[in-house]
Amino acid sequence: QVQLVESGGGLVQAGGSLRLSCAASGRTFSSLAMAWFRQAPGKEREFVAAINWSSGNTDYADSVKGRFTISRDNAKNAVYLQLNSLKPEDTAVYVCGAGLRPLVASNILYWGQGTQVTVSS
């Protein structure tokens, strides 16, 4: 059974930082890309960042470039998202996904349950 379990969300003031984790299990993910999406209330789920499990190549949404960093730990089967210089508009449920490129929501094969990030002004 494939599982993606996120952790690390919380409440933080604007300008602060958080580190999200996604623990993956249940299959070999080396052929997939891992991604973070987010969904704010009343909005569609949007792509945030992605990393190829095998090559380590990364992609970011323009809105988070220079502030967020995605990384992975192959030994731990985990993917991380470091969130720096947080803004109130970053408030959302952050969801980990594993899928095929191009990494749009419809190409995600597995989703986690999400972790809430709330940024106060």
Backbone as JSON Lines, residues from 0, in Angstrom:
{"i":0,"aa":"Q","n":[0.84,-1.18,0.0],"ca":[0.0,0.0,0.0],"c":[0.88,1.25,0.0]}
{"i":1,"aa":"V","n":[0.69,2.09,-1.0],"ca":[1.48,3.31,-1.1],"c":[0.96,4.34,-0.11]}
{"i":2,"aa":"Q","n":[1.89,4.94,0.6],"ca":[1.51,6.0,1.55],"c":[2.47,7.17,1.43]}
{"i":3,"aa":"L","n":[1.91,8.36,1.44],"ca":[2.66,9.59,1.54],"c":[2.12,10.32,2.77]}
{"i":4,"aa":"V","n":[2.99,10.56,3.72],"ca":[2.56,11.15,4.99],"c":[3.33,12.44,5.21]}
{"i":5,"aa":"E","n":[2.6,13.56,5.24],"ca":[3.21,14.86,5.45],"c":[3.23,15.23,6.93]}
{"i":6,"aa":"S","n":[4.18,16.08,7.26],"ca":[4.26,16.64,8.6],"c":[5.01,17.96,8.53]}
{"i":7,"aa":"G","n":[4.94,18.73,9.61],"ca":[5.72,19.94,9.7],"c":[4.97,21.24,9.52]}
{"i":8,"aa":"G","n":[3.68,21.17,9.21],"ca":[2.92,22.4,9.07],"c":[2.7,23.07,10.41]}
{"i":9,"aa":"G","n":[2.13,24.27,10.36],"ca":[1.85,24.98,11.59],"c":[1.53,26.43,11.34]}
{"i":10,"aa":"L","n":[1.51,27.2,12.43],"ca":[1.23,28.63,12.38],"c":[2.54,29.39,12.55]}
{"i":11,"aa":"V","n":[2.78,30.34,11.65],"ca":[4.03,31.1,11.7],"c":[3.74,32.54,11.3]}
{"i":12,"aa":"Q","n":[4.52,33.45,11.8],"ca":[4.36,34.86,11.42],"c":[4.99,35.11,10.06]}
{"i":13,"aa":"A","n":[4.5,36.14,9.4],"ca":[5.09,36.53,8.12],"c":[6.59,36.76,8.28]}
{"i":14,"aa":"G","n":[7.34,36.26,7.29],"ca":[8.79,36.34,7.35],"c":[9.44,35.14,7.98]}
{"i":15,"aa":"G","n":[8.63,34.28,8.59],"ca":[9.16,33.11,9.26],"c":[9.41,31.95,8.32]}
{"i":16,"aa":"S","n":[9.77,30.81,8.92],"ca":[10.14,29.62,8.15],"c":[9.47,28.38,8.72]}
{"i":17,"aa":"L","n":[9.28,27.41,7.84],"ca":[8.81,26.09,8.22],"c":[9.5,25.07,7.33]}
{"i":18,"aa":"R","n":[9.57,23.84,7.81],"ca":[10.09,22.75,6.99],"c":[9.06,21.63,6.98]}
{"i":19,"aa":"L","n":[8.58,21.33,5.8],"ca":[7.61,20.26,5.63],"c":[8.33,18.97,5.23]}
{"i":20,"aa":"S","n":[7.81,17.86,5.7],"ca":[8.36,16.56,5.35],"c":[7.28,15.68,4.74]}
{"i":21,"aa":"C","n":[7.71,14.81,3.85],"ca":[6.8,13.84,3.22],"c":[7.5,12.49,3.25]}
{"i":22,"aa":"A","n":[6.97,11.58,4.03],"ca":[7.54,10.24,4.12],"c":[6.79,9.32,3.16]}
{"i":23,"aa":"A","n":[7.55,8.69,2.27],"ca":[6.95,7.85,1.23],"c":[7.23,6.37,1.5]}
{"i":24,"aa":"S","n":[6.24,5.54,1.26],"ca":[6.43,4.1,1.46],"c":[5.48,3.32,0.56]}
{"i":25,"aa":"G","n":[5.77,2.03,0.39],"ca":[4.84,1.16,-0.31],"c":[5.24,0.78,-1.73]}
{"i":26,"aa":"R","n":[6.21,1.45,-2.29],"ca":[6.69,1.1,-3.63],"c":[8.01,1.81,-3.87]}
{"i":27,"aa":"T","n":[8.62,1.51,-5.0],"ca":[9.83,2.22,-5.41],"c":[9.44,3.47,-6.17]}
{"i":28,"aa":"F","n":[9.98,4.59,-5.72],"ca":[9.59,5.88,-6.3],"c":[10.62,6.42,-7.28]}
{"i":29,"aa":"S","n":[11.68,5.68,-7.56],"ca":[12.79,6.21,-8.36],"c":[12.37,6.62,-9.76]}
{"i":30,"aa":"S","n":[11.32,6.04,-10.29],"ca":[10.87,6.37,-11.64],"c":[9.89,7.55,-11.64]}
{"i":31,"aa":"L","n":[9.57,8.06,-10.49],"ca":[8.58,9.12,-10.38],"c":[9.23,10.44,-9.96]}
{"i":32,"aa":"A","n":[8.48,11.49,-10.12],"ca":[8.87,12.78,-9.56],"c":[8.0,13.03,-8.33]}
{"i":33,"aa":"M","n":[8.56,13.7,-7.37],"ca":[7.84,14.05,-6.15],"c":[7.53,15.54,-6.19]}
{"i":34,"aa":"A","n":[6.36,15.89,-5.76],"ca":[5.95,17.29,-5.86],"c":[5.2,17.72,-4.61]}
{"i":35,"aa":"W","n":[5.22,19.02,-4.4],"ca":[4.37,19.66,-3.41],"c":[3.37,20.55,-4.15]}
{"i":36,"aa":"F","n":[2.12,20.4,-3.79],"ca":[1.07,21.29,-4.25],"c":[0.49,21.98,-3.01]}
{"i":37,"aa":"R","n":[-0.3,22.99,-3.24],"ca":[-1.0,23.63,-2.13],"c":[-2.39,24.05,-2.56]}
{"i":38,"aa":"Q","n":[-3.27,24.1,-1.59],"ca":[-4.64,24.51,-1.87],"c":[-5.15,25.4,-0.78]}
{"i":39,"aa":"A","n":[-5.46,26.63,-1.14],"ca":[-6.03,27.59,-0.22],"c":[-7.56,27.5,-0.31]}
{"i":40,"aa":"P","n":[-8.26,27.94,0.75],"ca":[-9.72,27.89,0.74],"c":[-10.32,28.62,-0.46]}
{"i":41,"aa":"G","n":[-11.19,27.94,-1.17],"ca":[-11.86,28.55,-2.31],"c":[-11.03,28.61,-3.58]}
{"i":42,"aa":"K","n":[-9.83,28.05,-3.53],"ca":[-8.95,28.09,-4.7],"c":[-8.61,26.68,-5.18]}
{"i":43,"aa":"E","n":[-8.17,26.61,-6.42],"ca":[-7.76,25.32,-6.96],"c":[-6.39,24.92,-6.41]}
{"i":44,"aa":"R","n":[-6.16,23.62,-6.44],"ca":[-4.84,23.12,-6.03],"c":[-3.8,23.6,-7.03]}
{"i":45,"aa":"E","n":[-2.69,24.13,-6.53],"ca":[-1.66,24.66,-7.41],"c":[-0.31,24.03,-7.12]}
{"i":46,"aa":"F","n":[0.46,23.91,-8.2],"ca":[1.81,23.36,-8.11],"c":[2.72,24.32,-7.35]}
{"i":47,"aa":"V","n":[3.57,23.76,-6.5],"ca":[4.54,24.56,-5.74],"c":[5.97,24.23,-6.15]}
{"i":48,"aa":"A","n":[6.34,22.95,-6.07],"ca":[7.71,22.55,-6.37],"c":[7.74,21.06,-6.66]}
{"i":49,"aa":"A","n":[8.8,20.65,-7.36],"ca":[8.95,19.23,-7.69],"c":[10.41,18.86,-7.75]}
{"i":50,"aa":"I","n":[10.67,17.59,-7.55],"ca":[12.03,17.07,-7.64],"c":[11.98,15.67,-8.22]}
{"i":51,"aa":"N","n":[12.89,15.4,-9.16],"ca":[13.01,14.05,-9.69],"c":[13.72,13.17,-8.66]}
{"i":52,"aa":"W","n":[13.11,12.05,-8.35],"ca":[13.68,11.21,-7.31],"c":[15.08,10.74,-7.67]}
{"i":53,"aa":"S","n":[15.29,10.4,-8.95],"ca":[16.58,9.83,-9.35],"c":[17.64,10.9,-9.61]}
{"i":54,"aa":"S","n":[17.29,11.97,-10.35],"ca":[18.31,12.94,-10.76],"c":[18.46,14.1,-9.78]}
{"i":55,"aa":"G","n":[17.42,14.37,-9.02],"ca":[17.46,15.51,-8.12],"c":[17.11,16.83,-8.78]}
{"i":56,"aa":"N","n":[16.79,16.82,-10.07],"ca":[16.4,18.06,-10.75],"c":[15.13,18.62,-10.12]}
{"i":57,"aa":"T","n":[15.1,19.95,-10.01],"ca":[13.99,20.61,-9.31],"c":[13.28,21.62,-10.2]}
{"i":58,"aa":"D","n":[12.04,21.88,-9.87],"ca":[11.23,22.91,-10.52],"c":[10.44,23.64,-9.44]}
{"i":59,"aa":"Y","n":[10.17,24.92,-9.7],"ca":[9.42,25.71,-8.73],"c":[8.4,26.58,-9.44]}
{"i":60,"aa":"A","n":[7.31,26.83,-8.76],"ca":[6.38,27.85,-9.22],"c":[7.04,29.21,-9.07]}
{"i":61,"aa":"D","n":[6.7,30.13,-9.97],"ca":[7.31,31.46,-9.91],"c":[7.06,32.14,-8.57]}
{"i":62,"aa":"S","n":[5.91,31.87,-7.98],"ca":[5.53,32.55,-6.75],"c":[6.39,32.15,-5.55]}
{"i":63,"aa":"V","n":[7.12,31.05,-5.65],"ca":[7.92,30.59,-4.51],"c":[9.41,30.53,-4.8]}
{"i":64,"aa":"K","n":[9.81,30.81,-6.02],"ca":[11.23,30.76,-6.38],"c":[12.04,31.7,-5.5]}
{"i":65,"aa":"G","n":[13.15,31.2,-5.01],"ca":[14.01,32.0,-4.14],"c":[13.61,31.98,-2.69]}
{"i":66,"aa":"R","n":[12.42,31.43,-2.38],"ca":[11.96,31.37,-0.98],"c":[11.81,29.93,-0.5]}
{"i":67,"aa":"F","n":[11.37,29.04,-1.38],"ca":[11.15,27.64,-1.01],"c":[12.23,26.78,-1.65]}
{"i":68,"aa":"T","n":[12.59,25.7,-0.96],"ca":[13.55,24.75,-1.49],"c":[13.05,23.33,-1.27]}
{"i":69,"aa":"I","n":[13.02,22.56,-2.35],"ca":[12.62,21.15,-2.25],"c":[13.87,20.29,-2.28]}
{"i":70,"aa":"S","n":[13.87,19.24,-1.48],"ca":[15.0,18.33,-1.43],"c":[14.49,16.93,-1.13]}
{"i":71,"aa":"R","n":[15.37,15.95,-1.28],"ca":[14.97,14.57,-0.96],"c":[16.11,13.85,-0.28]}
{"i":72,"aa":"D","n":[15.73,12.82,0.45],"ca":[16.69,11.95,1.12],"c":[16.36,10.53,0.67]}
{"i":73,"aa":"N","n":[17.16,10.02,-0.26],"ca":[16.86,8.71,-0.83],"c":[16.89,7.61,0.23]}
{"i":74,"aa":"A","n":[17.81,7.72,1.16],"ca":[17.95,6.68,2.18],"c":[16.72,6.6,3.08]}
{"i":75,"aa":"K","n":[16.1,7.76,3.3],"ca":[14.94,7.8,4.18],"c":[13.62,7.77,3.41]}
{"i":76,"aa":"N","n":[13.71,7.76,2.08],"ca":[12.49,7.81,1.26],"c":[11.63,9.0,1.66]}
{"i":77,"aa":"A","n":[12.27,10.15,1.78],"ca":[11.56,11.34,2.24],"c":[11.86,12.52,1.34]}
{"i":78,"aa":"V","n":[10.88,13.38,1.22],"ca":[11.0,14.63,0.48],"c":[10.68,15.77,1.43]}
{"i":79,"aa":"Y","n":[11.39,16.87,1.26],"ca":[11.23,17.99,2.17],"c":[10.93,19.27,1.38]}
{"i":80,"aa":"L","n":[10.26,20.18,2.03],"ca":[10.05,21.51,1.45],"c":[10.37,22.53,2.53]}
{"i":81,"aa":"Q","n":[11.46,23.26,2.32],"ca":[11.85,24.34,3.22],"c":[11.15,25.61,2.76]}
{"i":82,"aa":"L","n":[10.38,26.2,3.66],"ca":[9.63,27.41,3.35],"c":[10.24,28.57,4.12]}
{"i":83,"aa":"N","n":[10.82,29.52,3.42],"ca":[11.41,30.7,4.04],"c":[10.69,31.97,3.58]}
{"i":84,"aa":"S","n":[10.89,33.03,4.33],"ca":[10.28,34.33,3.99],"c":[8.79,34.18,3.69]}
{"i":85,"aa":"L","n":[8.11,33.49,4.57],"ca":[6.7,33.19,4.34],"c":[5.84,34.45,4.33]}
{"i":86,"aa":"K","n":[4.82,34.4,3.49],"ca":[3.88,35.51,3.34],"c":[2.47,35.0,3.67]}
{"i":87,"aa":"P","n":[1.58,35.89,4.06],"ca":[0.2,35.46,4.35],"c":[-0.43,34.71,3.16]}
{"i":88,"aa":"E","n":[-0.08,35.08,1.96],"ca":[-0.66,34.41,0.78],"c":[-0.12,32.99,0.58]}
{"i":89,"aa":"D","n":[0.85,32.59,1.38],"ca":[1.32,31.2,1.34],"c":[0.43,30.28,2.18]}
{"i":90,"aa":"T","n":[-0.5,30.85,2.9],"ca":[-1.41,30.06,3.72],"c":[-2.21,29.08,2.87]}
{"i":91,"aa":"A","n":[-2.13,27.8,3.2],"ca":[-2.8,26.77,2.42],"c":[-2.56,25.41,3.07]}
{"i":92,"aa":"V","n":[-3.27,24.42,2.58],"ca":[-2.92,23.03,2.89],"c":[-1.89,22.58,1.86]}
{"i":93,"aa":"Y","n":[-0.76,22.14,2.33],"ca":[0.32,21.68,1.46],"c":[0.25,20.15,1.37]}
{"i":94,"aa":"V","n":[0.23,19.68,0.13],"ca":[0.02,18.25,-0.13],"c":[1.19,17.7,-0.92]}
{"i":95,"aa":"C","n":[1.68,16.57,-0.5],"ca":[2.76,15.88,-1.19],"c":[2.15,14.92,-2.22]}
{"i":96,"aa":"G","n":[2.8,14.84,-3.38],"ca":[2.31,13.94,-4.42],"c":[3.47,13.27,-5.15]}
{"i":97,"aa":"A","n":[3.18,12.12,-5.74],"ca":[4.16,11.41,-6.55],"c":[3.51,11.1,-7.89]}
{"i":98,"aa":"G","n":[4.21,11.42,-8.97],"ca":[3.59,11.2,-10.27],"c":[4.55,11.35,-11.41]}
{"i":99,"aa":"L","n":[3.97,11.59,-12.58],"ca":[4.72,11.64,-13.83],"c":[4.75,13.07,-14.36]}
{"i":100,"aa":"R","n":[5.83,13.42,-14.98],"ca":[5.9,14.75,-15.61],"c":[5.09,14.75,-16.91]}
{"i":101,"aa":"P","n":[4.48,15.87,-17.28],"ca":[4.49,17.13,-16.55],"c":[3.68,17.03,-15.27]}
{"i":102,"aa":"L","n":[4.15,17.68,-14.21],"ca":[3.54,17.52,-12.91],"c":[2.35,18.47,-12.73]}
{"i":103,"aa":"V","n":[1.29,18.1,-13.38],"ca":[0.01,18.73,-13.12],"c":[-0.79,17.77,-12.25]}
{"i":104,"aa":"A","n":[-1.81,18.3,-11.62],"ca":[-2.55,17.5,-10.65],"c":[-3.07,16.19,-11.26]}
{"i":105,"aa":"S","n":[-3.46,16.22,-12.52],"ca":[-4.01,15.02,-13.16],"c":[-2.98,13.94,-13.4]}
{"i":106,"aa":"N","n":[-1.7,14.28,-13.32],"ca":[-0.63,13.29,-13.51],"c":[-0.08,12.76,-12.2]}
{"i":107,"aa":"I","n":[-0.64,13.2,-11.08],"ca":[-0.2,12.7,-9.79],"c":[-0.88,11.36,-9.52]}
{"i":108,"aa":"L","n":[-0.06,10.35,-9.24],"ca":[-0.59,9.0,-9.01],"c":[-0.95,8.77,-7.54]}
{"i":109,"aa":"Y","n":[-0.22,9.4,-6.67],"ca":[-0.42,9.21,-5.23],"c":[-0.39,10.56,-4.54]}
{"i":110,"aa":"W","n":[-1.31,10.75,-3.59],"ca":[-1.4,11.97,-2.82],"c":[-1.29,11.65,-1.33]}
{"i":111,"aa":"G","n":[-0.69,12.59,-0.59],"ca":[-0.76,12.53,0.85],"c":[-2.04,13.19,1.33]}
{"i":112,"aa":"Q","n":[-2.16,13.3,2.65],"ca":[-3.38,13.86,3.22],"c":[-3.28,15.37,3.42]}
{"i":113,"aa":"G","n":[-2.08,15.89,3.39],"ca":[-1.88,17.33,3.49],"c":[-1.53,17.78,4.9]}
{"i":114,"aa":"T","n":[-0.88,18.94,4.96],"ca":[-0.53,19.56,6.24],"c":[-0.8,21.06,6.12]}
{"i":115,"aa":"Q","n":[-1.42,21.63,7.14],"ca":[-1.84,23.03,7.1],"c":[-0.68,23.96,7.42]}
{"i":116,"aa":"V","n":[-0.5,24.96,6.58],"ca":[0.44,26.04,6.83],"c":[-0.36,27.34,6.91]}
{"i":117,"aa":"T","n":[-0.23,28.03,8.03],"ca":[-0.93,29.29,8.22],"c":[0.08,30.37,8.55]}
{"i":118,"aa":"V","n":[0.08,31.44,7.76],"ca":[1.01,32.54,7.94],"c":[0.23,33.78,8.36]}
{"i":119,"aa":"S","n":[0.53,34.28,9.54],"ca":[-0.16,35.46,10.05],"c":[0.61,36.72,9.68]}
{"i":120,"aa":"S","n":[-0.14,37.8,9.49],"ca":[0.5,39.07,9.09],"c":[0.89,39.9,10.29]}
